[in-house]
Short mmCIF file of C-alpha atoms in Angstrom, two decimals:
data_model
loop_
_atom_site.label_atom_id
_atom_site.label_comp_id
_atom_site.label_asym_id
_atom_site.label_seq_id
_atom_site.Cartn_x
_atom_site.Cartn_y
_atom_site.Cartn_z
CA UNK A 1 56.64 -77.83 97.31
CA UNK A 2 58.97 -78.15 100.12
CA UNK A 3 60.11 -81.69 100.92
CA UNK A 4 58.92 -81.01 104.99
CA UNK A 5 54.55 -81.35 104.89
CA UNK A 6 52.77 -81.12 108.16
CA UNK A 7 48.93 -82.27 108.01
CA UNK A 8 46.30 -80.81 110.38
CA UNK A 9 43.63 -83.47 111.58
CA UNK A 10 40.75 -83.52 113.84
CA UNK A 11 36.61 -83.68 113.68
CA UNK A 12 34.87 -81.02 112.42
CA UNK A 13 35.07 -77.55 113.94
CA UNK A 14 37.72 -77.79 116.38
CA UNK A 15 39.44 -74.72 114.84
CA UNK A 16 41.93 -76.84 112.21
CA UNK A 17 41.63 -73.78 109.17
CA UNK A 18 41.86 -71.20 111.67
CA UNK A 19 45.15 -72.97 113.08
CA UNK A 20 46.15 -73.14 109.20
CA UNK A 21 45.45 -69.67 108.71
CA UNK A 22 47.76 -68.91 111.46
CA UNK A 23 50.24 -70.97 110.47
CA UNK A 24 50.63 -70.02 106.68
CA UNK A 25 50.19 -66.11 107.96
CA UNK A 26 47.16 -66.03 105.48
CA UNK A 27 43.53 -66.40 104.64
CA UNK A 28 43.87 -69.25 102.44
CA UNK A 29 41.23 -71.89 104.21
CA UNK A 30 38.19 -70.72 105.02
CA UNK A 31 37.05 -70.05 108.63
CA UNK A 32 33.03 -70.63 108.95
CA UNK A 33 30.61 -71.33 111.61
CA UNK A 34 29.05 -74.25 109.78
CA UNK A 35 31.11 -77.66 110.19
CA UNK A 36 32.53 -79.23 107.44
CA UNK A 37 33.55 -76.36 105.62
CA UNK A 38 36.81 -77.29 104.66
CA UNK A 39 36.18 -80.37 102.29
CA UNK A 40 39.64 -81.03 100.45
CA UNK A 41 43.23 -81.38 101.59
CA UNK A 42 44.17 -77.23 101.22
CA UNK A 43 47.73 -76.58 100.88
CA UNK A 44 50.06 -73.44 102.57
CA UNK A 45 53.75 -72.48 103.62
CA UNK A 46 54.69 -71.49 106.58
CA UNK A 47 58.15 -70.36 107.99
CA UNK A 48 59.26 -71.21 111.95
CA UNK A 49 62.70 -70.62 113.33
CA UNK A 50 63.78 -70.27 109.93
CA UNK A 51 62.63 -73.64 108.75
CA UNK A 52 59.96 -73.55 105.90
CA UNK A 53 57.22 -75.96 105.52
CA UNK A 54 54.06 -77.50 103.44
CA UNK A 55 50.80 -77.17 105.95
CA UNK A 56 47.75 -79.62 104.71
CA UNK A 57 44.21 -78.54 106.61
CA UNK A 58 41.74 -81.23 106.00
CA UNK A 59 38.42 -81.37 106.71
CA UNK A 60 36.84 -82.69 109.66
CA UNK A 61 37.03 -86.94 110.24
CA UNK A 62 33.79 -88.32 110.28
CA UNK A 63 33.35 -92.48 110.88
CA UNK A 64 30.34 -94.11 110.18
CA UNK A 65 28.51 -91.68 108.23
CA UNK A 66 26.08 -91.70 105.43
CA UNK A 67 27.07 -88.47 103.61
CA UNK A 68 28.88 -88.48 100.72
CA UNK A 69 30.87 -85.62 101.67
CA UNK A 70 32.00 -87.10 104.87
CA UNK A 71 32.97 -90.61 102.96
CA UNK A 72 35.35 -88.80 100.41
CA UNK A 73 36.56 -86.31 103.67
CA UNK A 74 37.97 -89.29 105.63
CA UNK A 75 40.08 -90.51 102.34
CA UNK A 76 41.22 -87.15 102.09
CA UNK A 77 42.52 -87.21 106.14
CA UNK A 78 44.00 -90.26 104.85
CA UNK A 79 45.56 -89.42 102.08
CA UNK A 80 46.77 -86.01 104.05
CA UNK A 81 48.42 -88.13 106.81
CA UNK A 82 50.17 -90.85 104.38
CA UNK A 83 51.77 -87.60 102.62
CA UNK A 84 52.81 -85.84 105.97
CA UNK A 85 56.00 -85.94 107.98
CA UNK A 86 54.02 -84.71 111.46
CA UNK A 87 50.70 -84.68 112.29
CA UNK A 88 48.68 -82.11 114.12
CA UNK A 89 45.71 -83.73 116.08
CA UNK A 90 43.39 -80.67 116.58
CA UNK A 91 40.75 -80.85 119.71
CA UNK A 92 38.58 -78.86 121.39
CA UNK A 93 39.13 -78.29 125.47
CA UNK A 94 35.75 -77.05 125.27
CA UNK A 95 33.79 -80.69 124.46
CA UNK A 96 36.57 -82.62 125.67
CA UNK A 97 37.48 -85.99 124.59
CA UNK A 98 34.53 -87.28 121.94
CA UNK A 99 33.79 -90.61 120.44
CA UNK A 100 35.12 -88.98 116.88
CA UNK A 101 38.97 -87.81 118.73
CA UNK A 102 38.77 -91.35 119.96
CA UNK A 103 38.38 -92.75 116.22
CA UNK A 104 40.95 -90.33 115.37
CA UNK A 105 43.33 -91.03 117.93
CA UNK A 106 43.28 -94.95 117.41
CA UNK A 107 43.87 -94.00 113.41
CA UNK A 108 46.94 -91.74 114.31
CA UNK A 109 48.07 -94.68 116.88
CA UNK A 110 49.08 -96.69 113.76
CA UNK A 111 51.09 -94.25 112.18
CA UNK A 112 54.55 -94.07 112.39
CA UNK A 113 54.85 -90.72 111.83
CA UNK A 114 55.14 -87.85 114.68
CA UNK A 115 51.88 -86.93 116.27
CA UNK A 116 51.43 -83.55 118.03
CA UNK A 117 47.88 -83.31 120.34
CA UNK A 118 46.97 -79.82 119.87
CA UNK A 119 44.05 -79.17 122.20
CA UNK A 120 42.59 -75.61 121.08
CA UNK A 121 40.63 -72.83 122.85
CA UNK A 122 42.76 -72.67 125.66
CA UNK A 123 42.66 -69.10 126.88
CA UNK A 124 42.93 -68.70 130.01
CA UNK A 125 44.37 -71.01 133.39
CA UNK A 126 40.79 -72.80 134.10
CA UNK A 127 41.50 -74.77 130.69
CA UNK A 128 45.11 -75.64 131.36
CA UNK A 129 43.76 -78.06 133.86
CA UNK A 130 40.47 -78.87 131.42
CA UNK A 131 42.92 -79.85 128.76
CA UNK A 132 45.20 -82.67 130.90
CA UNK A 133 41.95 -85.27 130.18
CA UNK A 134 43.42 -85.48 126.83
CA UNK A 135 46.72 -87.48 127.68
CA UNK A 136 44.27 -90.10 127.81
CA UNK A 137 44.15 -90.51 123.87
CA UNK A 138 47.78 -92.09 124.76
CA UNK A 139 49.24 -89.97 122.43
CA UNK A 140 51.91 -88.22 124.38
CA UNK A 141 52.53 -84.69 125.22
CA UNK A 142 50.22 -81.85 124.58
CA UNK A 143 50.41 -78.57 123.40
CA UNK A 144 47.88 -76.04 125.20
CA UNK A 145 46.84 -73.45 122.06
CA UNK A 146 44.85 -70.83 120.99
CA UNK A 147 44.69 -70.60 117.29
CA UNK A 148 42.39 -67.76 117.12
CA UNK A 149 44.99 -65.23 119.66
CA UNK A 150 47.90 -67.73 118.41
CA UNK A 151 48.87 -68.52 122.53
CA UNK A 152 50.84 -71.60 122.55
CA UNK A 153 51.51 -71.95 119.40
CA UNK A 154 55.11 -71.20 119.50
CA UNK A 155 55.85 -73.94 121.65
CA UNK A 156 54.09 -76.47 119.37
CA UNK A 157 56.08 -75.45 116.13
CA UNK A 158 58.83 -75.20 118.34
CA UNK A 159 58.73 -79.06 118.73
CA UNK A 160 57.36 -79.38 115.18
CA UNK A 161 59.91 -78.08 113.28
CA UNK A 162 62.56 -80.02 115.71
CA UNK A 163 61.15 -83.35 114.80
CA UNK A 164 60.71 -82.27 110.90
CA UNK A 165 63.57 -83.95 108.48
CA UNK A 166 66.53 -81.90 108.11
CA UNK A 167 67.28 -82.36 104.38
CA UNK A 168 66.78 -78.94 102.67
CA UNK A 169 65.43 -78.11 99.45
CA UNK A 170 64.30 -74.75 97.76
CA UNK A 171 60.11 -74.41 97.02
CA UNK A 172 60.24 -76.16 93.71
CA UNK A 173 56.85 -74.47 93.27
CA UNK A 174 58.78 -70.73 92.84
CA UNK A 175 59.03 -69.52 89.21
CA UNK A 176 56.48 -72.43 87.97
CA UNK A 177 54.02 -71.68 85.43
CA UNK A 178 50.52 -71.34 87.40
CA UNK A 179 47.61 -72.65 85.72
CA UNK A 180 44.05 -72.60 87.53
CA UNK A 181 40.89 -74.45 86.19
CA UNK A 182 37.60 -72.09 86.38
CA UNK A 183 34.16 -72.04 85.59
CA UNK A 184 30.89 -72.36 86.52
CA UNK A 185 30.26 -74.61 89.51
CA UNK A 186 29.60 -78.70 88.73
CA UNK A 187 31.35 -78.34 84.46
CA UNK A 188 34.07 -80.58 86.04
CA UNK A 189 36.50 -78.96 87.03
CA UNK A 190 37.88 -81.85 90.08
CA UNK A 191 37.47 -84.47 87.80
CA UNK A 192 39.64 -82.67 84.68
CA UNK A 193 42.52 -82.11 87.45
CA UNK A 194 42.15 -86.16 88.92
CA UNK A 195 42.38 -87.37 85.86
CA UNK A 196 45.15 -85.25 84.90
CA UNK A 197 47.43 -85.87 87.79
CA UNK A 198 46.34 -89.72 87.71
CA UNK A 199 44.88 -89.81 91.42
CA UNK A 200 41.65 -88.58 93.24
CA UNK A 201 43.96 -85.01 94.77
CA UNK A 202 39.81 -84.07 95.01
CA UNK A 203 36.81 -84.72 96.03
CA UNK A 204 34.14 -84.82 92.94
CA UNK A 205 31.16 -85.44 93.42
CA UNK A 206 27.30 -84.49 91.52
CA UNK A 207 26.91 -82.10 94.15
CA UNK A 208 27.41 -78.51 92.44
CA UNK A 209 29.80 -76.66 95.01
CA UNK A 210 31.83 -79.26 96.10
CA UNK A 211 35.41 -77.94 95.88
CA UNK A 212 35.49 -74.57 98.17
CA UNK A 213 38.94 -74.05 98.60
CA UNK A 214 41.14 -73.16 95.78
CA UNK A 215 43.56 -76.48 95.62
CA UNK A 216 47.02 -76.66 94.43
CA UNK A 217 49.01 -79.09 93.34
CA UNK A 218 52.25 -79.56 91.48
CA UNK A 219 52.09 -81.40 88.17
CA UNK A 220 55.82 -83.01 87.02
CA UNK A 221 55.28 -85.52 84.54
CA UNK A 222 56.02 -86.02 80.72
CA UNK A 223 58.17 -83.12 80.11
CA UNK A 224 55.71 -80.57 82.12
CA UNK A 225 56.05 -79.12 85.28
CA UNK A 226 54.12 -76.01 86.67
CA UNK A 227 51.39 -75.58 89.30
CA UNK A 228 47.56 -76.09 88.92
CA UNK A 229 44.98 -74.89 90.80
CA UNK A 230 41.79 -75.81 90.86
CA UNK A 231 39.03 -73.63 92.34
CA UNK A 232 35.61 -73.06 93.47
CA UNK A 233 33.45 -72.45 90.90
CA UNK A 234 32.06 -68.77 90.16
CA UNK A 235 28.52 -68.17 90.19
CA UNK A 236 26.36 -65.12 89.18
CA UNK A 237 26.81 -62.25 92.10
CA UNK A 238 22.67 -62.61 92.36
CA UNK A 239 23.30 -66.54 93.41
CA UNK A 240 25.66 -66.42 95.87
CA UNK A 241 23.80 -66.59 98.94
CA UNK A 242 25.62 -68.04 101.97
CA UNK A 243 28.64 -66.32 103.16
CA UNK A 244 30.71 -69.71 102.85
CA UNK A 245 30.22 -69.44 98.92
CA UNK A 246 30.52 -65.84 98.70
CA UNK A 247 34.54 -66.57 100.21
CA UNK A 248 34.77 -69.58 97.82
CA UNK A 249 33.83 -67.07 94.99
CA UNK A 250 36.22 -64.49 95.96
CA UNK A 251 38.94 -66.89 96.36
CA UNK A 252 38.69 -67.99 92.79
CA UNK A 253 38.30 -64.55 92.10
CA UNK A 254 42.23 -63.91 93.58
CA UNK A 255 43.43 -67.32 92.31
CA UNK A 256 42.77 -65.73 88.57
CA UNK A 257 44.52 -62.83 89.54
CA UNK A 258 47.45 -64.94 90.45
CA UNK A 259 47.91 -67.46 88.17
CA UNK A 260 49.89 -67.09 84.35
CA UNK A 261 47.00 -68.98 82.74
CA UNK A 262 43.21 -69.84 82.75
CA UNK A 263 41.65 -73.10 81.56
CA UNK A 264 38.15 -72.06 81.27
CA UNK A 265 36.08 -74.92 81.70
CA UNK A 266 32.54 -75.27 79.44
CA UNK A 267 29.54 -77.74 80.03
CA UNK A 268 28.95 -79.04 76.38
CA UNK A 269 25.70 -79.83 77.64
CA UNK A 270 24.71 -77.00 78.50
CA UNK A 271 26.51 -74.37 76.12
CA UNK A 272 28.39 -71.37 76.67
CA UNK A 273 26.35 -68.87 78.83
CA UNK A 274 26.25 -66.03 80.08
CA UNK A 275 28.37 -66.60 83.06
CA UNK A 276 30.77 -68.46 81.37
CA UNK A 277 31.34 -65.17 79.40
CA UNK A 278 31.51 -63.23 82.43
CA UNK A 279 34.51 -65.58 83.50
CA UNK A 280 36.07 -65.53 80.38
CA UNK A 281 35.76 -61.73 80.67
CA UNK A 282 37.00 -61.24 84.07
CA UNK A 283 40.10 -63.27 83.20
CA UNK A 284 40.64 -61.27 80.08
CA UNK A 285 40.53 -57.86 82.71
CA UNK A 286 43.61 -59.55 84.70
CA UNK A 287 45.47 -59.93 81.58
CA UNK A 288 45.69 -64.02 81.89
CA UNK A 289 46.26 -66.49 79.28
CA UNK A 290 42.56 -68.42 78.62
CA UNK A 291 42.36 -71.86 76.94
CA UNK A 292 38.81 -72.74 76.99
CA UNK A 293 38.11 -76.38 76.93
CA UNK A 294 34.46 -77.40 76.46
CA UNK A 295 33.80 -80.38 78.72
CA UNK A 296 31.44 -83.84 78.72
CA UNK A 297 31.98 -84.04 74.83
CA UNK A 298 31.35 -87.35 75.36
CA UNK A 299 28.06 -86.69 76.39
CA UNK A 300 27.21 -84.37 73.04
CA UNK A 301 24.91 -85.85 70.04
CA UNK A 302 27.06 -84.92 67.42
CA UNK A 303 26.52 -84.52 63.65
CA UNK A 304 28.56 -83.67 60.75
CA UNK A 305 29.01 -79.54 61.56
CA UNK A 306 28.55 -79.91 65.27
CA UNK A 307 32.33 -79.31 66.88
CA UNK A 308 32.63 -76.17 63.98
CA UNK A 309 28.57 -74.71 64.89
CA UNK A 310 30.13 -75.28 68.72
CA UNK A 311 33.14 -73.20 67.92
CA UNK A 312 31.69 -70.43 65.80
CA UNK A 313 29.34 -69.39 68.59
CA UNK A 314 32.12 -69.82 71.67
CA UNK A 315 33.71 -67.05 69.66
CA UNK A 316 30.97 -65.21 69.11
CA UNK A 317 30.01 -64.66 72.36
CA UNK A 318 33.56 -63.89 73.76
CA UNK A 319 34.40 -61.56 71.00
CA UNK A 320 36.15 -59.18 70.56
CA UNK A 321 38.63 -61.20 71.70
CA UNK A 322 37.89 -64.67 69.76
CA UNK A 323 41.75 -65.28 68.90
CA UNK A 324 41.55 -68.57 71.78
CA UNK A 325 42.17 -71.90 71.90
CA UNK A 326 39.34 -74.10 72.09
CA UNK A 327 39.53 -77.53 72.78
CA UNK A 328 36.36 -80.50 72.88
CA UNK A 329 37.39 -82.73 76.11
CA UNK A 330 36.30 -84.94 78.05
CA UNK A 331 37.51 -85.68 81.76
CA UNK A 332 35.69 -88.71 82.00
CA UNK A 333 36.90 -90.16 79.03
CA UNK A 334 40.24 -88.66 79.17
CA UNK A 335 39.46 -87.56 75.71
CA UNK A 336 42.48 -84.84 74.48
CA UNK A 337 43.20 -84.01 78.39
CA UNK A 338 46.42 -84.09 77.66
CA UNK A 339 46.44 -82.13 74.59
CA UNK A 340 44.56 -78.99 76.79
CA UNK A 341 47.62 -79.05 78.85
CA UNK A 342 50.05 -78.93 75.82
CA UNK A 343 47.77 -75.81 74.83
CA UNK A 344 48.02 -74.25 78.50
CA UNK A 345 51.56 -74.46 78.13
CA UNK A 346 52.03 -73.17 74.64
CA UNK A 347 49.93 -69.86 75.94
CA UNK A 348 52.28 -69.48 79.06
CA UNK A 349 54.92 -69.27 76.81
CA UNK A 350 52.90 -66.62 74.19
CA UNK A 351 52.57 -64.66 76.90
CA UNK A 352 55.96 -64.56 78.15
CA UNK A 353 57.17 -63.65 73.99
CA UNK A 354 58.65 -60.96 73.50
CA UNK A 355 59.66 -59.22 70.10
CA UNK A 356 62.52 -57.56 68.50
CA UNK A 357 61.56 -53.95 68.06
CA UNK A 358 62.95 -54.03 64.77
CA UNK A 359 60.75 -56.97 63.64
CA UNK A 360 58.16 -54.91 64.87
CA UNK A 361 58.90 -51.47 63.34
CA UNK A 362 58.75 -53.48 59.96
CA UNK A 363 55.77 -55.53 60.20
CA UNK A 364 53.06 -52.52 61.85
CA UNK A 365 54.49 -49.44 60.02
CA UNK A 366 54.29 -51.20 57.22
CA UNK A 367 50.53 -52.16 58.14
CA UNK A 368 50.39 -48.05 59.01
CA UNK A 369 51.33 -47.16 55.60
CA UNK A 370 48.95 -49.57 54.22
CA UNK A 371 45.95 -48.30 55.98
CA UNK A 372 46.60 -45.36 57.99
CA UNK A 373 44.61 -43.88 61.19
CA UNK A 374 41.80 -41.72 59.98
CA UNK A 375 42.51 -37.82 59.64
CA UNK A 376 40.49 -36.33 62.34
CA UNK A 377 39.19 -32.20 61.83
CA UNK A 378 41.89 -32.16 59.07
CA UNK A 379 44.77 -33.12 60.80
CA UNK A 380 46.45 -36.33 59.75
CA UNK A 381 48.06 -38.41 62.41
CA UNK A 382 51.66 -39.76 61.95
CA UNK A 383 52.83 -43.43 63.73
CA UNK A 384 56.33 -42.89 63.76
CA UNK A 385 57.94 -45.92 66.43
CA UNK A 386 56.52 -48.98 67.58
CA UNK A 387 58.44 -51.20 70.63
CA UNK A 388 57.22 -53.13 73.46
CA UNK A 389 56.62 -52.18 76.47
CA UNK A 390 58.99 -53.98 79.67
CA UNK A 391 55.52 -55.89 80.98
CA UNK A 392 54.81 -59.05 82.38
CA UNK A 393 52.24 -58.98 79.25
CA UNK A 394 52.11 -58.86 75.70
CA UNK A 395 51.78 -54.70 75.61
CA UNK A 396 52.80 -52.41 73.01
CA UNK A 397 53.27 -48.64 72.48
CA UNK A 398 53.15 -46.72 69.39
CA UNK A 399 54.35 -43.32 69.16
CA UNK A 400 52.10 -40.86 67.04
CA UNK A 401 51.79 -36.52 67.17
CA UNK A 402 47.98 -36.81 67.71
CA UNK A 403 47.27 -39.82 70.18
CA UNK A 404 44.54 -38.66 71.50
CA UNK A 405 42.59 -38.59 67.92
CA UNK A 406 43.11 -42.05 67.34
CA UNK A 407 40.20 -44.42 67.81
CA UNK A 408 39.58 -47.78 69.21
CA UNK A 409 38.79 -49.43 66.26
CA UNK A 410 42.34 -48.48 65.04
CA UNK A 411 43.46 -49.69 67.97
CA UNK A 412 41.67 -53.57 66.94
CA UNK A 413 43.33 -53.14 63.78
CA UNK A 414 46.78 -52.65 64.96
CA UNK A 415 46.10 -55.54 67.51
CA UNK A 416 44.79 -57.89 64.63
CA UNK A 417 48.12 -57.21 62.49
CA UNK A 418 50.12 -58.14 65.76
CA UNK A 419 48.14 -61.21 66.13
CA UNK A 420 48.28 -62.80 62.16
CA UNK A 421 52.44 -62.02 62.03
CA UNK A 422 53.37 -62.90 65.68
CA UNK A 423 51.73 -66.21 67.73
CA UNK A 424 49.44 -64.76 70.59
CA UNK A 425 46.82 -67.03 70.74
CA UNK A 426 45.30 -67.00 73.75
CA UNK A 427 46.66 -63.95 75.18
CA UNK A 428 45.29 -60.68 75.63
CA UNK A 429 47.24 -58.06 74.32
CA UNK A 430 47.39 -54.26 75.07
CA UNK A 431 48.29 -51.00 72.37
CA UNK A 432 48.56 -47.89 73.34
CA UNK A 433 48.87 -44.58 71.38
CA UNK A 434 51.55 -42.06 72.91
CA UNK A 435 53.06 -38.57 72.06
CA UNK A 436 55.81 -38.93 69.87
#
């Protein structure tokens, strides 16, 4: 992450993701109607005048409210601000100057750090003169923007990155492992990463749907360092009824496609189902390492057989591929936390392994020889070579005169010989036959 962070404030619905959308050149926060959509601190890069630097959107400030989102979103403005070097202050010409930009304002007042008045929607000359009302927030100049047709913005990160420090440092984040937490919605999946990372980076509450943004954050501590990303959490297609969940859905959807591994998160109380399977599934489809890690152990009557009963039907249900580590946790508790993240890291590297094509020629011809592909219409097929294939993933090619004649139970065998002589646990592997 770069060492320069700019945070976006404001009340809800003055524009602040759309701004951040603009400003990281991306669709990373999500743009809604309703108010309060964002609800944690949601992280981008963006590049001006050839200066690089960490954007924070934040969801809207709220004072004196009962809701339990809005109580957690002003900590998070907080916390946002206290880990900026500027500060966007996001209103709307449109309402003009509210009680809420006033409780803002007086917040920002006390901070020592640069404060930029950003008042949005100004499209055309009749708002120029609209927007002046907010030099009375006595926070200095202001910058006259559009952040949905990006007018004025220019100007504004002009100043912006002129007031931003000067020391520079490459994105640490480049080349880290990247390791997002799924599952269903509500299995825990904020309070596994707080507890992790030893602070409240999210809002967790018993609300199912809480976190709709997928939120990064870089994890350096006892020997470790990669990214982790947690994300919204997946529900059936059939459930996903407003359009604000059906982006949080698809976001987690593209943060699996992106990252190196999955931790698959579990409710113990409630068992693996069926959706957990179809996570564990669609993860499997991008080719991503999986650890799955069954959550609220703590919670779990447990008897003599209960962790191996547990176990045995996990990898039931997500077999063929059952070769995965599974881990009993608890985020409350803080029970083997740590351990899960020695196993995400052990998978990264499994998946990054790659063998000597020698080593391999001896270990699956001589598994060939053993128990060789079926003859098919009389005709007996012949694996001659084995290497691996120049992937990002554990893939494999074996050379053979018939290819097309050799099944995909074959295919299971050759991947379970691969599996008991070389460590891929957790990793999904691909064969394939070719033409010699």
């Amino acid at each position: 992450m770069s060492s320069r962070i700019v945070a976006i404030v404001g009340r809800p619905n003055v524009g602040k993701s759309t701004l951040f959308n603009r400003l990281t050149e991306t669709r990373s926060a999500i743009v809604d109607e309703t108010a309060g959509v964002t609800r944690d601190r949601n992280y981008g890069k963006a590049l001006w005048n050839g200066i690089d630097f960490s954007v924070i959107d934040t969801g809207g400030y709220v004072v004196n409210s009962d809701d339990v989102f809005e109580a957690e979103i002003n900590k998070q403005v907080q916390l946002a601000i206290d880990e900026a070097d500027s500060v966007l202050f996001v209103v709307d010409v449109e309402s003009g100057i509210t009680d809420l930009d006033e409780a803002i304002a007086s917040m920002l007042r006390r901070t020592e750090k640069d404060v930029f008045v950003a008042v949005n929607k100004v499209d055309n000359n009749s708002r120029i003169i609209d927007a002046q009302e907010f030099y009375g927030l006595g926070l200095g100049e202001i910058y006259c923007i559009s952040s949905m047709t990006g007018s004025g913005t220019g100007d504004l990160l002009d100043q912006v990155v002129a007031n931003l420090p000067r020391k520079d440092e490459d994105d640490k984040g480049k080349g880290l492992p990247y390791l997002s937490v799924v599952g269903r919605p509500n299995v825990g999946k904020s309070s596994f990463i707080n507890t992790l990372i030893g602070e409240q980076r999210n809002i967790v509450t018993d609300v199912a749907g809480t976190t709709r943004d997928s939120i990064h954050t870089r994890y350096n501590k006892y020997g470790h360092d990669f990214m982790i990303v947690d994300t919204a959490g997946l529900r059936k297609k059939g459930k996903v009824h407003e359009d604000l969940e059906f982006y949080s859905v698809l976001r987690s959807v593209r943060t699996i496609e992106n990252s190196d591994v999955c931790l698959l998160l579990v409710d113990a109380t409630r068992g693996i189902e069926a959706q957990d399977v179809n996570i564990f599934n669609l993860i499997v489809r991008n080719k991503k390492g999986v650890v799955v890690l069954v959550n609220k152990w703590d919670l779990v009557e447990k008897e003599t057989n209960t962790t191996k009963n547990y176990e045995h039907e996990i990898r039931e249900r997500i077999a063929p591929f059952s070769d995965v580590p599974i881990l009993f946790i608890s985020a409350l508790t803080k029970q083997r936390v740590s351990k899960a993240l020695d196993e995400a890291i052990r998978v990264y590297e499994n998946r990054k392994k790659k063998i000597k094509t020698s080593e391999l020629n001896n270990i699956i011809l001589e598994a060939v020889e053993a128990y060789p592909p079926p003859s098919v219409k009389g005709k007996y097929i012949k694996i001659k070579y084995v290497t691996q294939l120049p992937s990002p993933t554990p893939s494999f090619a074996l050379f053979a005169n018939l290819p097309q004649y050799i099944k995909e139970s074959y295919k299971r065998y050759i991947e379970n010989k691969l599996r008991d002589n070389f460590d891929f646990e957790g990793v999904p592997i691909q064969v394939y036959f070719r033409k010699k």
